[in-house]
GROMACS .gro file of C-alpha atoms in nm:
model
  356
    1UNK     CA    1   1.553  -1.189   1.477
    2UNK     CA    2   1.315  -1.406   1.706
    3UNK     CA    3   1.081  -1.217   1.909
    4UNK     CA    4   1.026  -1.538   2.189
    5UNK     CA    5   0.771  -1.480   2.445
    6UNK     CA    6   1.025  -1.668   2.708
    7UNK     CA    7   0.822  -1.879   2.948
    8UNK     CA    8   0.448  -1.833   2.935
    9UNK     CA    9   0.201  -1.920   3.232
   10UNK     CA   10  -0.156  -2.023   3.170
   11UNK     CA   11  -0.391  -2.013   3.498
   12UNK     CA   12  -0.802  -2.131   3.396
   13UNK     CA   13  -0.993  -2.078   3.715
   14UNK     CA   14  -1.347  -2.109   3.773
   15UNK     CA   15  -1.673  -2.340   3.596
   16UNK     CA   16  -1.871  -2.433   3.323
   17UNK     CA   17  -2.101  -2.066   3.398
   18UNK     CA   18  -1.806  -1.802   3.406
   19UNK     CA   19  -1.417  -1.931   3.391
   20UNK     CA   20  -1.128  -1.690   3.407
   21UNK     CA   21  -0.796  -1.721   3.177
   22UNK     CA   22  -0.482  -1.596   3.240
   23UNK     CA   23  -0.187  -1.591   3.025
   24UNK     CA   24   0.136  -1.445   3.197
   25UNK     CA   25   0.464  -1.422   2.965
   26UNK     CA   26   0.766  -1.443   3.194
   27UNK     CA   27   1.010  -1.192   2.978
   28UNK     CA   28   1.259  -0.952   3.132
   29UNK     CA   29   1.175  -0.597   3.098
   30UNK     CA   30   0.886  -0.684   2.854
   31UNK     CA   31   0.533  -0.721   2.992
   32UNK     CA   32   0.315  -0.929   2.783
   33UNK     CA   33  -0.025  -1.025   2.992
   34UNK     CA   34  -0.370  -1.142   2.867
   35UNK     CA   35  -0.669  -1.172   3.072
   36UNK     CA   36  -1.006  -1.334   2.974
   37UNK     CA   37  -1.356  -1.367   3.130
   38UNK     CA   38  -1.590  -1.618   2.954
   39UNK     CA   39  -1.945  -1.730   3.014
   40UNK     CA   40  -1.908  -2.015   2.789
   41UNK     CA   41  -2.328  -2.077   2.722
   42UNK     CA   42  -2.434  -1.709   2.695
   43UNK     CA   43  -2.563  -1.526   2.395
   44UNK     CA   44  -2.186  -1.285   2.398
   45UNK     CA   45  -1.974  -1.524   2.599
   46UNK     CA   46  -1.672  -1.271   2.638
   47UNK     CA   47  -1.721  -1.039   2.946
   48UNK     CA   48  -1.426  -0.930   2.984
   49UNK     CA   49  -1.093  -0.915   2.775
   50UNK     CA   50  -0.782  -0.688   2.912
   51UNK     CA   51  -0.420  -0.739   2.746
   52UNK     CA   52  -0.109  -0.533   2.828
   53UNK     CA   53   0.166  -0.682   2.500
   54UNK     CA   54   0.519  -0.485   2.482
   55UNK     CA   55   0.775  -0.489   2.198
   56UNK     CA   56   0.600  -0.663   1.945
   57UNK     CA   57   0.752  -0.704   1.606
   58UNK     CA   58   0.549  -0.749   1.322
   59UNK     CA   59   0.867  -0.859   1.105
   60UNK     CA   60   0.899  -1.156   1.364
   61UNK     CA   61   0.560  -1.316   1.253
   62UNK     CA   62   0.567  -1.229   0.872
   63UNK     CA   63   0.933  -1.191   0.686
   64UNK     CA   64   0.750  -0.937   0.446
   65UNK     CA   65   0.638  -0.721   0.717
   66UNK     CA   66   0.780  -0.372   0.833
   67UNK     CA   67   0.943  -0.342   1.122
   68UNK     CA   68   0.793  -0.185   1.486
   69UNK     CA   69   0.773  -0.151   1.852
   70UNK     CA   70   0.439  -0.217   1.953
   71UNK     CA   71   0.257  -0.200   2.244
   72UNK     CA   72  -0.093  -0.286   2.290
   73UNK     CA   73  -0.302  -0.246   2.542
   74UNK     CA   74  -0.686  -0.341   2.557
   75UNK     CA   75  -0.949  -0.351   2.818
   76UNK     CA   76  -1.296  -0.425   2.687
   77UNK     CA   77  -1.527  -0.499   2.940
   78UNK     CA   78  -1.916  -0.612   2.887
   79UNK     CA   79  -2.201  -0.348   2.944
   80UNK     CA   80  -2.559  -0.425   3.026
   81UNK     CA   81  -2.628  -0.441   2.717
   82UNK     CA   82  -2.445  -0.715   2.684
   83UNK     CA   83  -2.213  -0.566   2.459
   84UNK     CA   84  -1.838  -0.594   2.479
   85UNK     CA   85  -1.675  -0.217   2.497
   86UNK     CA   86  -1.358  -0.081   2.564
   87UNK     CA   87  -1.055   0.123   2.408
   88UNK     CA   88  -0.789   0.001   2.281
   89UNK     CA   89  -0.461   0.142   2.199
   90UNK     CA   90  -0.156   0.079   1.980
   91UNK     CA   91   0.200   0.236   2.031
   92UNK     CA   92   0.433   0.249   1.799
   93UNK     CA   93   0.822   0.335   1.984
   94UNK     CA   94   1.019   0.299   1.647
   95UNK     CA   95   0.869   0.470   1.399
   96UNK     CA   96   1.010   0.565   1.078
   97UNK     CA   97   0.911   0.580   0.731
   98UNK     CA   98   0.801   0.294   0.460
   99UNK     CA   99   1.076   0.329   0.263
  100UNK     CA  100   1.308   0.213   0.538
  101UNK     CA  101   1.102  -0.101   0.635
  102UNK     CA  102   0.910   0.080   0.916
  103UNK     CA  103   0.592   0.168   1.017
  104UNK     CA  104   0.496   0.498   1.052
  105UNK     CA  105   0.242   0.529   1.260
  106UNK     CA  106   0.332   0.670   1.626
  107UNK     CA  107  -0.016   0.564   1.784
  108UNK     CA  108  -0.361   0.431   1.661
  109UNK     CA  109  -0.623   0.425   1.951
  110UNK     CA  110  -1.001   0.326   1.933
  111UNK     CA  111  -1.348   0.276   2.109
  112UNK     CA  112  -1.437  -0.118   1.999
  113UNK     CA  113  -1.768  -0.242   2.052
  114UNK     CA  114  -1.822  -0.655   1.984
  115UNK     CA  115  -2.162  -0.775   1.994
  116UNK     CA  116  -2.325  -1.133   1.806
  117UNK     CA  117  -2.399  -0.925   1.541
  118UNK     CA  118  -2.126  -0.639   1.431
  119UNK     CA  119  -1.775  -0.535   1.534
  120UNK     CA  120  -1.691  -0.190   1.539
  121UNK     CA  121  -1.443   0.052   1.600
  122UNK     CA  122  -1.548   0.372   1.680
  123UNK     CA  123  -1.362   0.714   1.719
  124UNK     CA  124  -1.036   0.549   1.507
  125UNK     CA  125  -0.729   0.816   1.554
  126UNK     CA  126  -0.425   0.787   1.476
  127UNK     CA  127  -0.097   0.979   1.456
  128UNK     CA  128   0.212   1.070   1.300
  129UNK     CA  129   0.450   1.199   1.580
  130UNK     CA  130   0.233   1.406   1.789
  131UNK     CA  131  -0.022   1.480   1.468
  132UNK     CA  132  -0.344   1.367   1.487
  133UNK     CA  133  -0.363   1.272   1.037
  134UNK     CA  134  -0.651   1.015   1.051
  135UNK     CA  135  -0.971   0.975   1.204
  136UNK     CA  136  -1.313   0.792   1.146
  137UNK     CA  137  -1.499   0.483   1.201
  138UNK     CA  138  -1.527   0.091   1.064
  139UNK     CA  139  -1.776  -0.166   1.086
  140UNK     CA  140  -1.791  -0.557   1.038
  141UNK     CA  141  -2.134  -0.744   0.991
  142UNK     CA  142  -2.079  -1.107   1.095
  143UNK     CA  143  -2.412  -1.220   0.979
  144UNK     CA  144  -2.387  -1.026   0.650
  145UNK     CA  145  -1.979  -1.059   0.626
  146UNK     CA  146  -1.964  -0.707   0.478
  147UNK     CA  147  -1.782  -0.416   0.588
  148UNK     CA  148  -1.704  -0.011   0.599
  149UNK     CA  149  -1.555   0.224   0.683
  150UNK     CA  150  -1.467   0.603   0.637
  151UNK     CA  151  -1.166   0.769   0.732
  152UNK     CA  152  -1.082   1.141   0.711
  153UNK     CA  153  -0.730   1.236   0.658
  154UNK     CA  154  -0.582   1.555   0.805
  155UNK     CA  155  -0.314   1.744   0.694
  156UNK     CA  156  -0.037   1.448   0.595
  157UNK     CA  157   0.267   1.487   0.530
  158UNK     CA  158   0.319   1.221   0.243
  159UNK     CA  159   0.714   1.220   0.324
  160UNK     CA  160   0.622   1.080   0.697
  161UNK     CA  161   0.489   0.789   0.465
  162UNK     CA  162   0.824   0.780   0.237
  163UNK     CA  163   1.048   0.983   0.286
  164UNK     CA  164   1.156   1.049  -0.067
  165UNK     CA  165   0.805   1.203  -0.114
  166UNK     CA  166   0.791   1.563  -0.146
  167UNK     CA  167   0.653   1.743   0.148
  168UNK     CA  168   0.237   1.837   0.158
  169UNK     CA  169  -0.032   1.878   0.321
  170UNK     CA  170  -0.338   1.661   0.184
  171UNK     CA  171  -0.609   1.622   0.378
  172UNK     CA  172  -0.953   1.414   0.234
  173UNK     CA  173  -1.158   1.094   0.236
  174UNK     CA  174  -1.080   0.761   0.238
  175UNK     CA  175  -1.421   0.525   0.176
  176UNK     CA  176  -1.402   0.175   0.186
  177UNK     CA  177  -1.696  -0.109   0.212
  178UNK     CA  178  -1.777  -0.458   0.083
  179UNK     CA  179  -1.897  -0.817   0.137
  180UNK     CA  180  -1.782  -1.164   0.036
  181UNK     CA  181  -1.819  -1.079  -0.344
  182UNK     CA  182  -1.744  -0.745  -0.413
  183UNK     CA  183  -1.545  -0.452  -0.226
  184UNK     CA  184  -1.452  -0.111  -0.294
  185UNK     CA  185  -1.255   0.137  -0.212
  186UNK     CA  186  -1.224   0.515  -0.279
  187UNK     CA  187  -0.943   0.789  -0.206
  188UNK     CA  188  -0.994   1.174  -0.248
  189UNK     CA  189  -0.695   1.372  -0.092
  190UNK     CA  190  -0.564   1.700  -0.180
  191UNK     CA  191  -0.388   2.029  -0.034
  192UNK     CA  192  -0.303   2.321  -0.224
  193UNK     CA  193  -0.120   2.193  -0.519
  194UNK     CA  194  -0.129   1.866  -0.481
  195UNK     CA  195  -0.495   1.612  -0.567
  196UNK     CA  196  -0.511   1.224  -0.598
  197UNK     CA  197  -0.839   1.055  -0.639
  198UNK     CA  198  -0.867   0.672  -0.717
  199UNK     CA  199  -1.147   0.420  -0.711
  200UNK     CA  200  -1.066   0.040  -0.704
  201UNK     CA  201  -1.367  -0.207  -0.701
  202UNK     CA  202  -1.351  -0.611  -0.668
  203UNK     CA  203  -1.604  -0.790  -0.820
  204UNK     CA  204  -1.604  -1.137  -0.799
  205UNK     CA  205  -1.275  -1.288  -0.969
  206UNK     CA  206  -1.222  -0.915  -1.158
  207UNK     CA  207  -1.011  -0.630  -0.960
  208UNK     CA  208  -1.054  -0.254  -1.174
  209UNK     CA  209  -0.877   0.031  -1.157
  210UNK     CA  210  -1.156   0.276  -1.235
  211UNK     CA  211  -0.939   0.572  -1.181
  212UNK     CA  212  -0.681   0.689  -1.101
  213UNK     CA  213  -0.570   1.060  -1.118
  214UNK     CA  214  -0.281   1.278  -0.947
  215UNK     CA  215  -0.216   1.612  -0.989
  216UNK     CA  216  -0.009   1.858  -0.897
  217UNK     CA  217  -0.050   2.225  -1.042
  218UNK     CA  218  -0.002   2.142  -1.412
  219UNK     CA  219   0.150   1.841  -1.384
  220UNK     CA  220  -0.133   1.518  -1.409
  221UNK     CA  221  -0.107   1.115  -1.467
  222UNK     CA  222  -0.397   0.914  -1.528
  223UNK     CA  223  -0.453   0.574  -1.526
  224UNK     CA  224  -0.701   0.257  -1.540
  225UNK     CA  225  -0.693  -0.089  -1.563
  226UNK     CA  226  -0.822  -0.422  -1.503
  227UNK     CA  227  -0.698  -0.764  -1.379
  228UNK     CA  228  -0.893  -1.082  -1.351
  229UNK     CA  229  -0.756  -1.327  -1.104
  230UNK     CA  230  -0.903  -1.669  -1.318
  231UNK     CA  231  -0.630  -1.924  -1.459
  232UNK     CA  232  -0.454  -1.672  -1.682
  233UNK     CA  233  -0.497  -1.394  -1.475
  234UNK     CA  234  -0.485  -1.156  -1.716
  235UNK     CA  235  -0.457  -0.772  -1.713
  236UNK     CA  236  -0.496  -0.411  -1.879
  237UNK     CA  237  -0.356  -0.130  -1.783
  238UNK     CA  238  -0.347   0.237  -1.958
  239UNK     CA  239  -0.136   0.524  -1.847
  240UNK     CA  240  -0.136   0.917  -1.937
  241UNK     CA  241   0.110   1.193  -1.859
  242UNK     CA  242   0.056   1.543  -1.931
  243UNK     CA  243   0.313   1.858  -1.852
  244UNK     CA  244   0.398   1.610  -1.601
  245UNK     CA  245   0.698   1.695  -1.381
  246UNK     CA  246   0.867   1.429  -1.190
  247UNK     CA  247   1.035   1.686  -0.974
  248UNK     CA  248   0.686   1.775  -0.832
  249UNK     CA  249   0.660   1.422  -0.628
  250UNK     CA  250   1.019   1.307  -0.592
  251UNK     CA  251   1.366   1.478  -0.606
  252UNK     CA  252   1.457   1.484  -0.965
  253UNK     CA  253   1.582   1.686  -1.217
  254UNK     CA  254   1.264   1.956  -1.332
  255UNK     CA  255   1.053   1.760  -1.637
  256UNK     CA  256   0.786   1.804  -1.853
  257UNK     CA  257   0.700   1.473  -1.996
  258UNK     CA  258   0.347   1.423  -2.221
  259UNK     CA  259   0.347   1.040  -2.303
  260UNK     CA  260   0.050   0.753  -2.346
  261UNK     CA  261   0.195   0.394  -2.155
  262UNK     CA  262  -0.047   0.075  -2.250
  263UNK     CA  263   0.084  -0.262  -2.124
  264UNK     CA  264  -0.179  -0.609  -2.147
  265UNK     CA  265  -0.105  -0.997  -2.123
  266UNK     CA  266  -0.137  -1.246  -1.851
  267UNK     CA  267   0.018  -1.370  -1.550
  268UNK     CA  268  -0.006  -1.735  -1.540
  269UNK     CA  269   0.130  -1.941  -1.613
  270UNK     CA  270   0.406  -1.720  -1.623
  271UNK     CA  271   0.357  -1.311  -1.693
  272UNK     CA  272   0.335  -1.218  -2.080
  273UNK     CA  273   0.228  -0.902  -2.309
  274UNK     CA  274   0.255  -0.622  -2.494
  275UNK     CA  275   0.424  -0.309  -2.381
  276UNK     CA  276   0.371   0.015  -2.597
  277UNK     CA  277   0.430   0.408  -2.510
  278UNK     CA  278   0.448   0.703  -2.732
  279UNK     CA  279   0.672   0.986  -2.585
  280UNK     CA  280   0.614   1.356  -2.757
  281UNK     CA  281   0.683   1.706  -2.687
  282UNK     CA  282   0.840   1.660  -2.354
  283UNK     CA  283   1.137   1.807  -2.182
  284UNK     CA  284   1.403   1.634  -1.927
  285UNK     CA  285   1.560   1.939  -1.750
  286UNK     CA  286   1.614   2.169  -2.045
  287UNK     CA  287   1.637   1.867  -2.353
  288UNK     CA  288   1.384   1.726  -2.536
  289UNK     CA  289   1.280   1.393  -2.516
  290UNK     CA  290   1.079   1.227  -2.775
  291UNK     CA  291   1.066   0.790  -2.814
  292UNK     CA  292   0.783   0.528  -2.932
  293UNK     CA  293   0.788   0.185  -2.856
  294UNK     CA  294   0.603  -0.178  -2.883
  295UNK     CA  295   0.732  -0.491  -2.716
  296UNK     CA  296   0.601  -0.834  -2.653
  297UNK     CA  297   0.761  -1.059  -2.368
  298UNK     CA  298   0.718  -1.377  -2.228
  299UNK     CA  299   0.865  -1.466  -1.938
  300UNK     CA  300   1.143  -1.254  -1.851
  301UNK     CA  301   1.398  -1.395  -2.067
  302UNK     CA  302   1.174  -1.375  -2.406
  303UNK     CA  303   1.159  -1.033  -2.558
  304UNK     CA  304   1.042  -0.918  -2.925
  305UNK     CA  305   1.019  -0.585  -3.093
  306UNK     CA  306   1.157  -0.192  -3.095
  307UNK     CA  307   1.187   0.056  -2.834
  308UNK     CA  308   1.337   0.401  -2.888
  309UNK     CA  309   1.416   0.721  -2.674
  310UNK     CA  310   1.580   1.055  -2.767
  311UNK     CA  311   1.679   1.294  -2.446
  312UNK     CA  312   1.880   1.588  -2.574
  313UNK     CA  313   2.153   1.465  -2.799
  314UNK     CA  314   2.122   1.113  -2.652
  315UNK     CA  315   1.991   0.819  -2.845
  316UNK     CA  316   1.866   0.490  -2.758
  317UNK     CA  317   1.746   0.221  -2.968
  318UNK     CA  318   1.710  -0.191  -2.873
  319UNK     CA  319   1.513  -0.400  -3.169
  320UNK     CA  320   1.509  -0.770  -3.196
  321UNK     CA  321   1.414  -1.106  -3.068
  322UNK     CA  322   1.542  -1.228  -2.759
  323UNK     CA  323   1.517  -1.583  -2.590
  324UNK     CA  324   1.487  -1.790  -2.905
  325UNK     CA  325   1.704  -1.986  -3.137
  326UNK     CA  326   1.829  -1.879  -3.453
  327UNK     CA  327   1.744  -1.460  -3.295
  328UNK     CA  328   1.937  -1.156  -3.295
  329UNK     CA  329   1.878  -0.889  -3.053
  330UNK     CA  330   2.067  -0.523  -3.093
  331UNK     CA  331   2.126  -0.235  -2.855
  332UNK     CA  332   2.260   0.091  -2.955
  333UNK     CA  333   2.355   0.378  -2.788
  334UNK     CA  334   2.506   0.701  -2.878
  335UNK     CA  335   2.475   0.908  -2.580
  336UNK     CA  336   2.761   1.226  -2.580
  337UNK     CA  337   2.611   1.396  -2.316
  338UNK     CA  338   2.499   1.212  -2.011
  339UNK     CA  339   2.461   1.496  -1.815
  340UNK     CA  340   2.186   1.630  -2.026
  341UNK     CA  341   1.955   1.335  -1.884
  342UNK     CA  342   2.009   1.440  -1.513
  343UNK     CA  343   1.991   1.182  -1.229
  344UNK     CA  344   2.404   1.270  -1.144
  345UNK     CA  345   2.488   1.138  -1.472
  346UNK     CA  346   2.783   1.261  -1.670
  347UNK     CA  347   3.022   1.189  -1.957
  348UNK     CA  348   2.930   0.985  -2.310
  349UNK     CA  349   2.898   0.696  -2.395
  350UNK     CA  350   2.880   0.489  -2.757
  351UNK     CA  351   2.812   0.100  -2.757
  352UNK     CA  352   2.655  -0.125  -3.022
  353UNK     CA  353   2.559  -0.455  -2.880
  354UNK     CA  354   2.430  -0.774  -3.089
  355UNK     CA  355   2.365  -1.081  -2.893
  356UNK     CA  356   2.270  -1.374  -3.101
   0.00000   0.00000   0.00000
């Protein structure tokens, strides 16, 4: 999967008052050019900066990253206002959703403007196939080191995102801004059934979760938490469903689940808590489905306490210790109708395990 740039030529022309760089990769089919102009002792010492880069692969410089066809091109040239200004553009020739390790952007483009003292990027746009979803503006302080910016979404199709999505329309606000010490960010999108609003914030060493709420007709979860990223690195976070149906974001079988999800602990030096829900009046396709629960790990191979779940006629029930000496740990199932859960399920089955 290596994404070489085959031979590259360097040429440095000129002196110590204005030089000019070029950088030439020698690729077939694939033209990947950078040109600089530099006036090494002035105040903005870039004057000119043009770049023409085909088929680049994010996945090639980061295994984590999705995977693309990019093209950039740039050409940022300095006014007489000694500011560097020019748009640049970003192509995207394989787009496809998250979900199957792509990117699905088809084309960001922007006016930059690079001075001693900010870097911006005006008139942001980009697009999903040939829609225009998000627009706005960003803008980086180098004396200050903070940043913001505020982006207005337009009519997206969450299922261009992930494809397993159901298909919308939000449109909204997207704020973010911060410094060295703290940053923020906050998310307000909606169409006609569908509403998610969040607010993260970064202070210092602590992340929070100050929100977090989606809705769609009836169907709402709510959340908030906390983490702090010191030597334990410990973390809360809280949960809510109400006459929440799963079939109203993903393709599942029609719900109405009501439940309250708490899980705390730490995650150094390796992760540890408690895990508790309470399940009540809720309904998985046309069954009930009722449970309560409390369980304290450590590690992923220590486990202690009692979880139950009812859906229809279908019972599940684990209780034990797990992970040390001397322990028993039980699993029981009695589950005659499968079906009744959904997901393609079908059949029954009855098991009792005890592993000591």
């Amino acid at each position: 999967n290596a994404d070489p740039w085959g031979d590259t030529q360097t040429t440095i022309t000129g002196n110590l008052a204005q030089m000019d760089i070029q950088i030439h990769a020698t690729q077939p089919a694939v033209k990947r050019d950078l040109k600089l102009q530099l006036q090494p002792f002035s105040t903005d010492p870039v004057t000119q900066f043009h770049a023409v880069l085909e088929k680049l692969n994010p996945a090639t410089l980061l295994s984590d990253a999705p995977h693309a066809s990019l093209s950039v091109f740039a050409n940022l040239t300095q006014n007489e206002s000694g500011q560097l200004t020019g748009r640049i553009l970003v192509e995207n020739h394989a787009a496809t959703t998250m979900n199957d390790g792509g990117l699905p952007f088809s084309a960001i483009s922007t006016q930059a403007l690079i001075t001693s003292e900010v870097f911006k990027l005006q008139d942001i746009r980009a697009r999903i196939a040939t829609d225009e979803i998000i627009s706005g503006n960003l803008i980086w302080h180098w004396k200050e080191k903070s940043a913001s910016a505020d982006l207005l979404v337009s009519k997206l199709n969450p299922r261009h995102i992930d494809s397993r999505i159901r298909a919308a329309r939000v449109s909204g606000q997207i704020q973010l801004e911060g410094n060295t010490q703290t940053q923020s960010a906050r998310v307000h999108l909606k169409d006609n059934s569908v509403s998610l609003s969040a607010a993260v914030m970064r202070s210092g060493e602590r992340i929070t979760l100050e929100k977090f709420n989606l809705q769609h007709s009836k169907s709402q979860l709510t959340g908030q938490g906390k983490l702090d990223l010191g030597n334990e690195q410990s973390f809360e976070l809280s949960g809510n469903l109400a006459s929440f149906n799963i079939a109203d974001f993903i393709q599942a079988p029609d719900s109405n689940l009501n439940a309250m999800i708490d899980l705390s602990g730490k995650l150094s030096p390796q992760i540890s808590g408690i895990l508790s829900y309470t399940i009540q009046k809720s309904r998985l396709a046309k069954f009930p489905v009722t449970g309560t629960g409390q369980i304290a790990f450590n590690g992923l191979d220590q486990f202690k306490g009692k979880a139950e779940l009812t859906a229809g006629s279908n019972h599940f029930i684990a209780q034990g210790n797990i992970g040390e000496s001397g322990n028993a740990f039980q699993l029981t199932v009695n589950a005659p109708s499968l079906a009744q859960i959904g997901f393609g399920l079908a059949g029954d089955l009855q098991a009792h395990f005890t592993l000591n």
